[in-house]
PDB file of C-alpha atoms in Angstrom:
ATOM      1  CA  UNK M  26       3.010   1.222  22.884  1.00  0.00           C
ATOM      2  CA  UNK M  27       3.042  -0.941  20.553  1.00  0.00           C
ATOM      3  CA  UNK M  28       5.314  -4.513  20.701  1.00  0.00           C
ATOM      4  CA  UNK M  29       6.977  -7.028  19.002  1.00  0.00           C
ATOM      5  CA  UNK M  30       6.746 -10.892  19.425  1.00  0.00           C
ATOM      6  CA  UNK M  31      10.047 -13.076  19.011  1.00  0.00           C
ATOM      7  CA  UNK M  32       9.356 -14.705  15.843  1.00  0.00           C
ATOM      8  CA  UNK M  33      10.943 -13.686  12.533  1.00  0.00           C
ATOM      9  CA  UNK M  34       9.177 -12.807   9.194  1.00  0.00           C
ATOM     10  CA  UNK M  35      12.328 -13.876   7.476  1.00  0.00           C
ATOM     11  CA  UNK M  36      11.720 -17.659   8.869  1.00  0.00           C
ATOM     12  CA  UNK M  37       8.321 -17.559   7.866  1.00  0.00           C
ATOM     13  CA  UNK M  38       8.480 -16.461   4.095  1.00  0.00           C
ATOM     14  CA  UNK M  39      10.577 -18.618   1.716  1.00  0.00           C
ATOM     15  CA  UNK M  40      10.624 -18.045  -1.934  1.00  0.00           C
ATOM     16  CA  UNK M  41      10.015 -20.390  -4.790  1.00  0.00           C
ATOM     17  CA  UNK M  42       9.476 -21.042  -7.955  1.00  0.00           C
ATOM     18  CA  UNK M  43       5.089 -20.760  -9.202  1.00  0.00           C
ATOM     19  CA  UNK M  44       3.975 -20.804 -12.317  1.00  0.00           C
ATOM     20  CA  UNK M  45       1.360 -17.852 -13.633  1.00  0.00           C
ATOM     21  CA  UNK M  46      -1.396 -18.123 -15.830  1.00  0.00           C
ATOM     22  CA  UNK M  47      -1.898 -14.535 -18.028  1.00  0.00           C
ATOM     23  CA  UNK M  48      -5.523 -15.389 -18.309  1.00  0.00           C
ATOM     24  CA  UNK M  49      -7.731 -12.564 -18.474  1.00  0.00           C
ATOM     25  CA  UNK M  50      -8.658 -11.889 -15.129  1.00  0.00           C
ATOM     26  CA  UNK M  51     -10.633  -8.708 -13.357  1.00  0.00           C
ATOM     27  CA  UNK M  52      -8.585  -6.264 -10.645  1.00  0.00           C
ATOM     28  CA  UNK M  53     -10.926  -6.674  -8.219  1.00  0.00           C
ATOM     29  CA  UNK M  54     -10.070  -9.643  -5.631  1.00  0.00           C
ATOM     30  CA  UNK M  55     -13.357 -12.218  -4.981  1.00  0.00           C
ATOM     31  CA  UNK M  56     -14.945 -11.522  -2.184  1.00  0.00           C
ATOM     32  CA  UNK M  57     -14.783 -14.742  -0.437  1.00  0.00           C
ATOM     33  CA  UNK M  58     -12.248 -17.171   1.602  1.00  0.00           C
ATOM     34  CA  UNK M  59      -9.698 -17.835  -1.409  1.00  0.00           C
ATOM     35  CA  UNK M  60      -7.676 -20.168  -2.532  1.00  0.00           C
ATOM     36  CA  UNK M  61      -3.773 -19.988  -2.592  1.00  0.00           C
ATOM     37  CA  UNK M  62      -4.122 -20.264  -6.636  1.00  0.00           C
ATOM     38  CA  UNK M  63      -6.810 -17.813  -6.459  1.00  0.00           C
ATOM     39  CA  UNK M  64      -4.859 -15.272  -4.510  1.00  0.00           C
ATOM     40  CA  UNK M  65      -1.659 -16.099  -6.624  1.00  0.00           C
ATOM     41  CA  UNK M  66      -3.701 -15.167  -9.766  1.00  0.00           C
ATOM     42  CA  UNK M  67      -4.799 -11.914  -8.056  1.00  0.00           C
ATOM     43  CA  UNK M  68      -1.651 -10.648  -7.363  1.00  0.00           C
ATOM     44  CA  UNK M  69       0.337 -11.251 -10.856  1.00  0.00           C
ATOM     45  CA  UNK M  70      -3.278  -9.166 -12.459  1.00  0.00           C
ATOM     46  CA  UNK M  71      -1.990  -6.235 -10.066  1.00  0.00           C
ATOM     47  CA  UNK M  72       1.410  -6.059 -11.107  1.00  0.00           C
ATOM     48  CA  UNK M  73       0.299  -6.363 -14.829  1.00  0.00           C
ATOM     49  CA  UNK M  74      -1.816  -3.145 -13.476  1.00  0.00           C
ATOM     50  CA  UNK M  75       1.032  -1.239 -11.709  1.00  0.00           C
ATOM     51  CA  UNK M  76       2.545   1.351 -13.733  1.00  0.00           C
ATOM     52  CA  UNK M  77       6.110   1.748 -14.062  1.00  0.00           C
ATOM     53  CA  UNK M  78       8.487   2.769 -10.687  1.00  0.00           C
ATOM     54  CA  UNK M  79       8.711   6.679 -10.400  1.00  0.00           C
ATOM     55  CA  UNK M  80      12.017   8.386 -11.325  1.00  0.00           C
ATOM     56  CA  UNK M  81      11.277  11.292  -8.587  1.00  0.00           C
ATOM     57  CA  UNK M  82      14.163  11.580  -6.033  1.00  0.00           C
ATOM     58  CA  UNK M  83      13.447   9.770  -2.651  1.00  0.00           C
ATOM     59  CA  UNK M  84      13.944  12.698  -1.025  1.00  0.00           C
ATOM     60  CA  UNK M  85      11.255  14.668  -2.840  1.00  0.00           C
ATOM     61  CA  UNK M  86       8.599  11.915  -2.628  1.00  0.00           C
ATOM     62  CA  UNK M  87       9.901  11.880   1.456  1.00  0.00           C
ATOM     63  CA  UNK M  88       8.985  15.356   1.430  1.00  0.00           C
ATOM     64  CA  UNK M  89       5.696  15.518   0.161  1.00  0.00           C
ATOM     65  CA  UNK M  90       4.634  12.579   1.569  1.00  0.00           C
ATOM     66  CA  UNK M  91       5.542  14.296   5.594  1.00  0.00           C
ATOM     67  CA  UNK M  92       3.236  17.141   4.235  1.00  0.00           C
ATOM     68  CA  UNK M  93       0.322  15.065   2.699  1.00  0.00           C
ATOM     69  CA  UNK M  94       0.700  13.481   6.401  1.00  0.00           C
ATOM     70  CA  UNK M  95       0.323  16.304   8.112  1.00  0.00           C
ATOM     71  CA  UNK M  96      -2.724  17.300   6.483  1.00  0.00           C
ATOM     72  CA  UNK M  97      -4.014  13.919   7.188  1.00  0.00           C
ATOM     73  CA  UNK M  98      -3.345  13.884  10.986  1.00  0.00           C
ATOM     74  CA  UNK M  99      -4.837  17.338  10.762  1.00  0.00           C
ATOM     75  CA  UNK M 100      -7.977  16.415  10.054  1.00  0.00           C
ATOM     76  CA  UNK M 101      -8.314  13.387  11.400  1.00  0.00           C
ATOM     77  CA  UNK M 102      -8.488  11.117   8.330  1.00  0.00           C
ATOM     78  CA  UNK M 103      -8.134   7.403   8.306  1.00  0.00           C
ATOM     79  CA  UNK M 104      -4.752   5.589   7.014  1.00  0.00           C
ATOM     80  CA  UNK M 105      -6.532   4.005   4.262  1.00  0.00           C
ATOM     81  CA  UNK M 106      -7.239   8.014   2.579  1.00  0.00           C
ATOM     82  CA  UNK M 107      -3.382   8.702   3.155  1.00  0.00           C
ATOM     83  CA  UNK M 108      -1.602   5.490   1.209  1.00  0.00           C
ATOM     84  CA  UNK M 109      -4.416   6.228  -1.534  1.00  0.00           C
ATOM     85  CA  UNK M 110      -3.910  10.113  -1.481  1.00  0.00           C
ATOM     86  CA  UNK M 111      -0.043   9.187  -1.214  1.00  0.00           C
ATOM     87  CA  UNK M 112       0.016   7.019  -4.244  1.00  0.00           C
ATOM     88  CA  UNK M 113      -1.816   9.517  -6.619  1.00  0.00           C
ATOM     89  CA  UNK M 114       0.245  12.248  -5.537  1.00  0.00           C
ATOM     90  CA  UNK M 115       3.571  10.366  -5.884  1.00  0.00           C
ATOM     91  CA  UNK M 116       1.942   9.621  -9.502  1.00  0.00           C
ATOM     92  CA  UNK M 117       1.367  13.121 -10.131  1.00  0.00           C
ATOM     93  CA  UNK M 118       5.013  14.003  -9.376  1.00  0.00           C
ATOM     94  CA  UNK M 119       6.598  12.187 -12.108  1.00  0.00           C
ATOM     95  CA  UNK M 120       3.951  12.984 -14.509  1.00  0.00           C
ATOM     96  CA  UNK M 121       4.687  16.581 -14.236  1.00  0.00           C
ATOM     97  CA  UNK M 122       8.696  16.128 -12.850  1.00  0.00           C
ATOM     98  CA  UNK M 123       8.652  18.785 -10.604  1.00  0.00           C
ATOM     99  CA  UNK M 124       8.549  19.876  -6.671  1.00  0.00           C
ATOM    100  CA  UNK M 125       6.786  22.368  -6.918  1.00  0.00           C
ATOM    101  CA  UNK M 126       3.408  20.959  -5.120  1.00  0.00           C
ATOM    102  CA  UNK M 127       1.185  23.794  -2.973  1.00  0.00           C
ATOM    103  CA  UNK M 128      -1.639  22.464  -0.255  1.00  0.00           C
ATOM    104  CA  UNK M 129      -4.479  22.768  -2.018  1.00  0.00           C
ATOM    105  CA  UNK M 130      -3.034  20.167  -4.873  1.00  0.00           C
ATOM    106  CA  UNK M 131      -2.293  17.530  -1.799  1.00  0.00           C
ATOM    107  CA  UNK M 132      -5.642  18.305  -0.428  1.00  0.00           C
ATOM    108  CA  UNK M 133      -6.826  17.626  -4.153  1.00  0.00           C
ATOM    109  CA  UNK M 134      -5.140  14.215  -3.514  1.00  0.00           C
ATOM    110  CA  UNK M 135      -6.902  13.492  -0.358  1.00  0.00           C
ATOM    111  CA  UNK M 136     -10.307  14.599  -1.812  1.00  0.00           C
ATOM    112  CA  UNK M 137      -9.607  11.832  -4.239  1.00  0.00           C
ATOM    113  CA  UNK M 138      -8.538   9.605  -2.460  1.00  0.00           C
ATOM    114  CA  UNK M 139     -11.483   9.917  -0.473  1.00  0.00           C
ATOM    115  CA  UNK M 140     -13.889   9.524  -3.355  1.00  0.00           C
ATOM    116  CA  UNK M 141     -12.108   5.968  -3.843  1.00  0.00           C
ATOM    117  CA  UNK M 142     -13.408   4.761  -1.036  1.00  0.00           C
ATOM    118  CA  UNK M 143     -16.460   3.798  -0.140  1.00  0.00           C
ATOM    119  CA  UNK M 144     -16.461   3.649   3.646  1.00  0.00           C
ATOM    120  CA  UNK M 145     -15.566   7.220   3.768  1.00  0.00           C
ATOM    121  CA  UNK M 146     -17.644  10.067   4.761  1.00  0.00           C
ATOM    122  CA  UNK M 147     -16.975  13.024   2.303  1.00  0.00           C
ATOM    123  CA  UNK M 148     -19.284  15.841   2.936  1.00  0.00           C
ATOM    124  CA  UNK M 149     -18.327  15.965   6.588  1.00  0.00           C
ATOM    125  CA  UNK M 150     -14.723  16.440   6.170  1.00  0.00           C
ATOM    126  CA  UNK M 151     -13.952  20.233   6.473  1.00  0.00           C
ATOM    127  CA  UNK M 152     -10.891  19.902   4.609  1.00  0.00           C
ATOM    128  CA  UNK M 153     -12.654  19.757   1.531  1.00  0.00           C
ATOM    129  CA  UNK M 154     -14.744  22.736   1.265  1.00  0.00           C
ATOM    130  CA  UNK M 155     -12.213  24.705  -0.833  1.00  0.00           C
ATOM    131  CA  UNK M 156     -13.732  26.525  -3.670  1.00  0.00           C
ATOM    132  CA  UNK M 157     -10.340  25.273  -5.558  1.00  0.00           C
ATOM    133  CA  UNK M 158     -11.059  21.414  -4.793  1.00  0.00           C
ATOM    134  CA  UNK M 159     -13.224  20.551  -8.403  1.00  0.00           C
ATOM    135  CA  UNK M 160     -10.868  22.434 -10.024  1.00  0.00           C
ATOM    136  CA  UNK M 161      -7.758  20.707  -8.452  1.00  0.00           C
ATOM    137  CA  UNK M 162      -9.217  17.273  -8.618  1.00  0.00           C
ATOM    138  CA  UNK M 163      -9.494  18.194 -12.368  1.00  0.00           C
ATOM    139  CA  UNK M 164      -5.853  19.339 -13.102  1.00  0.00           C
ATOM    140  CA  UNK M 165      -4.896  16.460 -11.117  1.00  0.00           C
ATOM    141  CA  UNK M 166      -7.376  14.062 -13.370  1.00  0.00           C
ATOM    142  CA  UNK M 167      -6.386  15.084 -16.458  1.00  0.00           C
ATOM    143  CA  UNK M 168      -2.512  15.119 -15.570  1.00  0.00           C
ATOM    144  CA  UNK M 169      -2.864  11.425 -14.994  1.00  0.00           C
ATOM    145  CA  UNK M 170      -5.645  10.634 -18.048  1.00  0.00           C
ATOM    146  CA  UNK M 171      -7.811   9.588 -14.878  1.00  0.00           C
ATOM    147  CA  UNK M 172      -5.860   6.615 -14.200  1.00  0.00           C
ATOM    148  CA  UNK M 173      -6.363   7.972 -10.413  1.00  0.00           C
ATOM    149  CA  UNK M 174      -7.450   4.399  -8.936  1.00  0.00           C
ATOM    150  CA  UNK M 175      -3.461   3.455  -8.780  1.00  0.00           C
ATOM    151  CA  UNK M 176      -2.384   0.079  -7.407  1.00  0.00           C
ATOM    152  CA  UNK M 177      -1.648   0.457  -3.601  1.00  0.00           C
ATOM    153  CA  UNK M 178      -0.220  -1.812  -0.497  1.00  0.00           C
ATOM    154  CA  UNK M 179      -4.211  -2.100   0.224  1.00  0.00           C
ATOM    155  CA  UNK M 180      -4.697  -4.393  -2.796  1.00  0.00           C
ATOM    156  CA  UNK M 181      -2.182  -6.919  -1.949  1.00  0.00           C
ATOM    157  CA  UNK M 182      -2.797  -6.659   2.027  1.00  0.00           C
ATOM    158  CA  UNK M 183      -6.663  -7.224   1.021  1.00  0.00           C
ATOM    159  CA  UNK M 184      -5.870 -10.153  -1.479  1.00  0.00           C
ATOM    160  CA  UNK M 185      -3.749 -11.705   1.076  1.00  0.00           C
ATOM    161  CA  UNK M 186      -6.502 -11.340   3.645  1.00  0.00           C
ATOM    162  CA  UNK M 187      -8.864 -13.156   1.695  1.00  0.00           C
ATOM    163  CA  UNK M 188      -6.878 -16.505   3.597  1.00  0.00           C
ATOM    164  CA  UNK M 189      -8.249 -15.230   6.658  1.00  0.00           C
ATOM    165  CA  UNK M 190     -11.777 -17.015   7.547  1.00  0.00           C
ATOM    166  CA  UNK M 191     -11.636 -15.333  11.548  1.00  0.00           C
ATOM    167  CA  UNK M 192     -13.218 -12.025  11.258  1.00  0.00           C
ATOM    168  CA  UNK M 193     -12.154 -11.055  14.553  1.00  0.00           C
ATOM    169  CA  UNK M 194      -8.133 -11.370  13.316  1.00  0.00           C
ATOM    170  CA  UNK M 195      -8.646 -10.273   9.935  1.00  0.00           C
ATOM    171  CA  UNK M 196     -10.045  -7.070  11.701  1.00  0.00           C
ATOM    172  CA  UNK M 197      -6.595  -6.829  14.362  1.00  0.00           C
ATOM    173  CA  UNK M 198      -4.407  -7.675  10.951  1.00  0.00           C
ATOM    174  CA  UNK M 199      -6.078  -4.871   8.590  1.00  0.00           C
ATOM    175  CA  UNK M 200      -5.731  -1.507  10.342  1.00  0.00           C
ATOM    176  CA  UNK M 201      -2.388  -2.504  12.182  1.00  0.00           C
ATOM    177  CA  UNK M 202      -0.791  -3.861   8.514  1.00  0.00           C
ATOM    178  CA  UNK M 203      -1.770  -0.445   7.234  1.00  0.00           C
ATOM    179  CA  UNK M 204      -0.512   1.897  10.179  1.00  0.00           C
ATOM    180  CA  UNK M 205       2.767   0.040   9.499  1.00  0.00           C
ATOM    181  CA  UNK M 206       2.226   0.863   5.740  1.00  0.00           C
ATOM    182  CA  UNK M 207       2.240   4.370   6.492  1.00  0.00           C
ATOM    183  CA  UNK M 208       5.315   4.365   8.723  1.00  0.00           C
ATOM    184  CA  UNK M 209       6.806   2.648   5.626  1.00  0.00           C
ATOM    185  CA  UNK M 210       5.090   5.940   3.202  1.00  0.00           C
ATOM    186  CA  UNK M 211       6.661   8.107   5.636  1.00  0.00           C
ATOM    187  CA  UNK M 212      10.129   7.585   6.457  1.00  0.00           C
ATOM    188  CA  UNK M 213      12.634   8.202   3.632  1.00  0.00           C
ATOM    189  CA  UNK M 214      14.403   4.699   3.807  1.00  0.00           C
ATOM    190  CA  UNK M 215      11.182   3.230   2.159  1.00  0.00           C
ATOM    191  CA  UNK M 216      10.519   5.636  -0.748  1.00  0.00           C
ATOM    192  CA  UNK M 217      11.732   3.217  -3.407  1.00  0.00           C
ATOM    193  CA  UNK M 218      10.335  -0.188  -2.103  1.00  0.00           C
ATOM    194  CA  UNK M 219       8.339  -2.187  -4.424  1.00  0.00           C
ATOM    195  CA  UNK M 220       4.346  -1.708  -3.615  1.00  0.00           C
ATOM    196  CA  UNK M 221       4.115  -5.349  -3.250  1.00  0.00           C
ATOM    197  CA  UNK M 222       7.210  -5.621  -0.976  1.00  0.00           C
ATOM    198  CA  UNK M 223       5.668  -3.347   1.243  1.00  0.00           C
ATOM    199  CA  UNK M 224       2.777  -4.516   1.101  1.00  0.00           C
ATOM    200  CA  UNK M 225       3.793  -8.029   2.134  1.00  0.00           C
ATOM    201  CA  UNK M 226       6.923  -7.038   4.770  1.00  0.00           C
ATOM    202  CA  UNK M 227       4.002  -5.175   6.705  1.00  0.00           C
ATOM    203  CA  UNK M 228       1.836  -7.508   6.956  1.00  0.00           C
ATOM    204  CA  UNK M 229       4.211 -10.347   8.138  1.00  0.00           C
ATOM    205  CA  UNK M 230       5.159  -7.648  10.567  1.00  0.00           C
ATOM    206  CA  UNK M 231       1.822  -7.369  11.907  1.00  0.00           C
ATOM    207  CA  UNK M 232       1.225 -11.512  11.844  1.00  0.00           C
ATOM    208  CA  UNK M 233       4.318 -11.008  14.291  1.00  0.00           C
ATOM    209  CA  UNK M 234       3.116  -8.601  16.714  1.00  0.00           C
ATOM    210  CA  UNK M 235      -0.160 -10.296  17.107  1.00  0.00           C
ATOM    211  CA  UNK M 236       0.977 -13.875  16.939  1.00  0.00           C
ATOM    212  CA  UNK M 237      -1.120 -15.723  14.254  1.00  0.00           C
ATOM    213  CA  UNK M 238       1.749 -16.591  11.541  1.00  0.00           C
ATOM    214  CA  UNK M 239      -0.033 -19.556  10.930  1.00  0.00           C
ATOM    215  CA  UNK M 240      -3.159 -18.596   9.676  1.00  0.00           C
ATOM    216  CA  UNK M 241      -2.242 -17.431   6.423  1.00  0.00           C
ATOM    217  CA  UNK M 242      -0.256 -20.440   4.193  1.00  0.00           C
ATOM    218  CA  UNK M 243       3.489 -20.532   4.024  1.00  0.00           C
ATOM    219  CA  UNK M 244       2.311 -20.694   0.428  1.00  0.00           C
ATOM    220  CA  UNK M 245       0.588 -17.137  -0.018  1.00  0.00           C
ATOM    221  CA  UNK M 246       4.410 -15.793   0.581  1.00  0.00           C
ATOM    222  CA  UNK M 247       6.288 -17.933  -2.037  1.00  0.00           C
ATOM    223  CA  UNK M 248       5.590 -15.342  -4.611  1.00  0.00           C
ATOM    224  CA  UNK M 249       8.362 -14.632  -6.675  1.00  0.00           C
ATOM    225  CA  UNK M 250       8.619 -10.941  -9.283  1.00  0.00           C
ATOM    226  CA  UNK M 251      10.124 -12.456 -12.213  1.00  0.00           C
ATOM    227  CA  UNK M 252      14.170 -12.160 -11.988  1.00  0.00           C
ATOM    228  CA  UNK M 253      13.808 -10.355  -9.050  1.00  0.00           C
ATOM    229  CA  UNK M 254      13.069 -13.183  -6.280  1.00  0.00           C
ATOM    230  CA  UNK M 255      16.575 -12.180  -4.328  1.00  0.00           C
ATOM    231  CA  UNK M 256      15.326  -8.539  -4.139  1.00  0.00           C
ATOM    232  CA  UNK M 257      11.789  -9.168  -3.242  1.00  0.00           C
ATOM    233  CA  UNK M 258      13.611 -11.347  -0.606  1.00  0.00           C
ATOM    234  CA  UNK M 259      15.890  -8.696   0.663  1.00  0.00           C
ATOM    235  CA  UNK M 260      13.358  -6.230   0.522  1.00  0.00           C
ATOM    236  CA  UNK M 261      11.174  -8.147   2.856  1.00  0.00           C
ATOM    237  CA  UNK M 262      13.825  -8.331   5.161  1.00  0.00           C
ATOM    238  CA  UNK M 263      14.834  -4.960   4.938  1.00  0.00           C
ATOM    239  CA  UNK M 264      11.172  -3.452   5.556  1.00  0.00           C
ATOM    240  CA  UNK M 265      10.968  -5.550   8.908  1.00  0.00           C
ATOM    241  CA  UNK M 266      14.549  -3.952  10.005  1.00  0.00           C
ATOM    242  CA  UNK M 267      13.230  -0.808   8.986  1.00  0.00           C
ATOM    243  CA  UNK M 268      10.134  -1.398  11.049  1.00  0.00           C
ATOM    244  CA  UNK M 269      11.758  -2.472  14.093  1.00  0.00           C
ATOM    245  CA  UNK M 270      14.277   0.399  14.266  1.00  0.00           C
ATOM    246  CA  UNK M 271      10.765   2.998  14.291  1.00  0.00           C
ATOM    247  CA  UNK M 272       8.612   0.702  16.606  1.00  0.00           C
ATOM    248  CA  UNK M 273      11.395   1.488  19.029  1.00  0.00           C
ATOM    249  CA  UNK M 274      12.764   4.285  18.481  1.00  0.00           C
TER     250      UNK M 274
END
């Protein structure tokens, strides 16, 4: 069962006013301890990245996401395949504005999604031994001009983690941030939260329920979407109501 500790995310993120540089900079996040500047940098490159909010209803992207879920449960596949597989599919849906999405498509997804990352195991997953699956990946690839490596939760959560020099919390903080992700992916009252939002609510959740706020500078937080610093704000707070009312429900 998992619990909560008493301290609130809201009291621990403030927002204020930092100033961006549009330098050229690469996607990928350094692979070392970074700087707040560094990390800053990292995430304004990721939003210049992220493509433009779907205009899908929240209830459709609710319902595919339960199914891609199921799948994913299914077969035993790792949280990290489902927010990928997730954010493709959700991608796919308003590229071709429809519903109308059978299995082997979302197990298209997964395959994907699996491909993306390198820690997976591909040829041992059953799932994916559909004599459909090339040609499904390639409907799917084309649809989206193979623009499949979409911006996720997992690319702020890991530029954020970059702060983190103890190996042994950074490896508590990843998997529980992400199993909160997908709680987020899969319940309907999240379905039009802002990737970073998410993203950032979650993990502040999951400082809380393992009690090392501190870690991580206040600073990291004060990241503000231009014009939209009240609803980043209230979206933060909203995700960690959300949150709470599924940890104990």
């Amino acid at each position: 069962m998992i619990s909560t500790s008493s301290c609130c995310t809201s009291d621990y993120y403030s927002g204020s006013d930092i100033e961006y540089d549009y330098d050229d900079v690469v996607k990928a996040a350094p692979q070392h301890l970074s700087s707040i500047k560094e990390t800053n940098i990292i995430l304004q490159t990721l939003l210049q990245y992220h493509h433009s909010p779907s205009y899908i209803s929240s209830s459709i992207k609710f319902q595919q996401s339960i199914r891609l879920f199921k799948l994913v449960q299914e077969n035993h596949l790792s949280n990290e395949i489902f927010i990928r597989a997730n954010a493709i599919l959700h991608k796919l849906l308003h590229s071709i504005c429809t519903n109308e999405i059978n299995e082997s498509i979302l197990i298209a997804c997964l395959s994907l999604a699996t491909k993306l990352n390198e820690h997976s195991t591909y040829s041992n997953i059953t799932l994916f031994n559909s004599n459909l699956l090339i040609a499904n990946e390639n409907l799917i690839c084309n649809t989206l001009d193979w623009d499949i490596d979409i911006i996720t939760p997992i690319n702020y959560v890991e530029a954020i983690l970059l702060h983190v020099s103890d190996y042994s919390i950074k490896d508590r903080l990843r998997p529980l941030t992400y199993e909160l992700i997908v709680l987020c992916l899969t319940d309907i009252c999240c379905m039009d939260l802002s990737v970073l939002s998410m993203a950032i609510g979650c993990l502040l959740m999951a400082y809380e329920m393992i009690n090392c706020c501190e870690l991580i500078p206040k600073q990291v937080f004060e990241y503000e979407q231009e014009n939209n610093k009240i609803l980043f704000q209230t979206s933060l707070i909203y995700i960690r109501q959300v949150l709470m009312n599924i940890l104990h429900r």
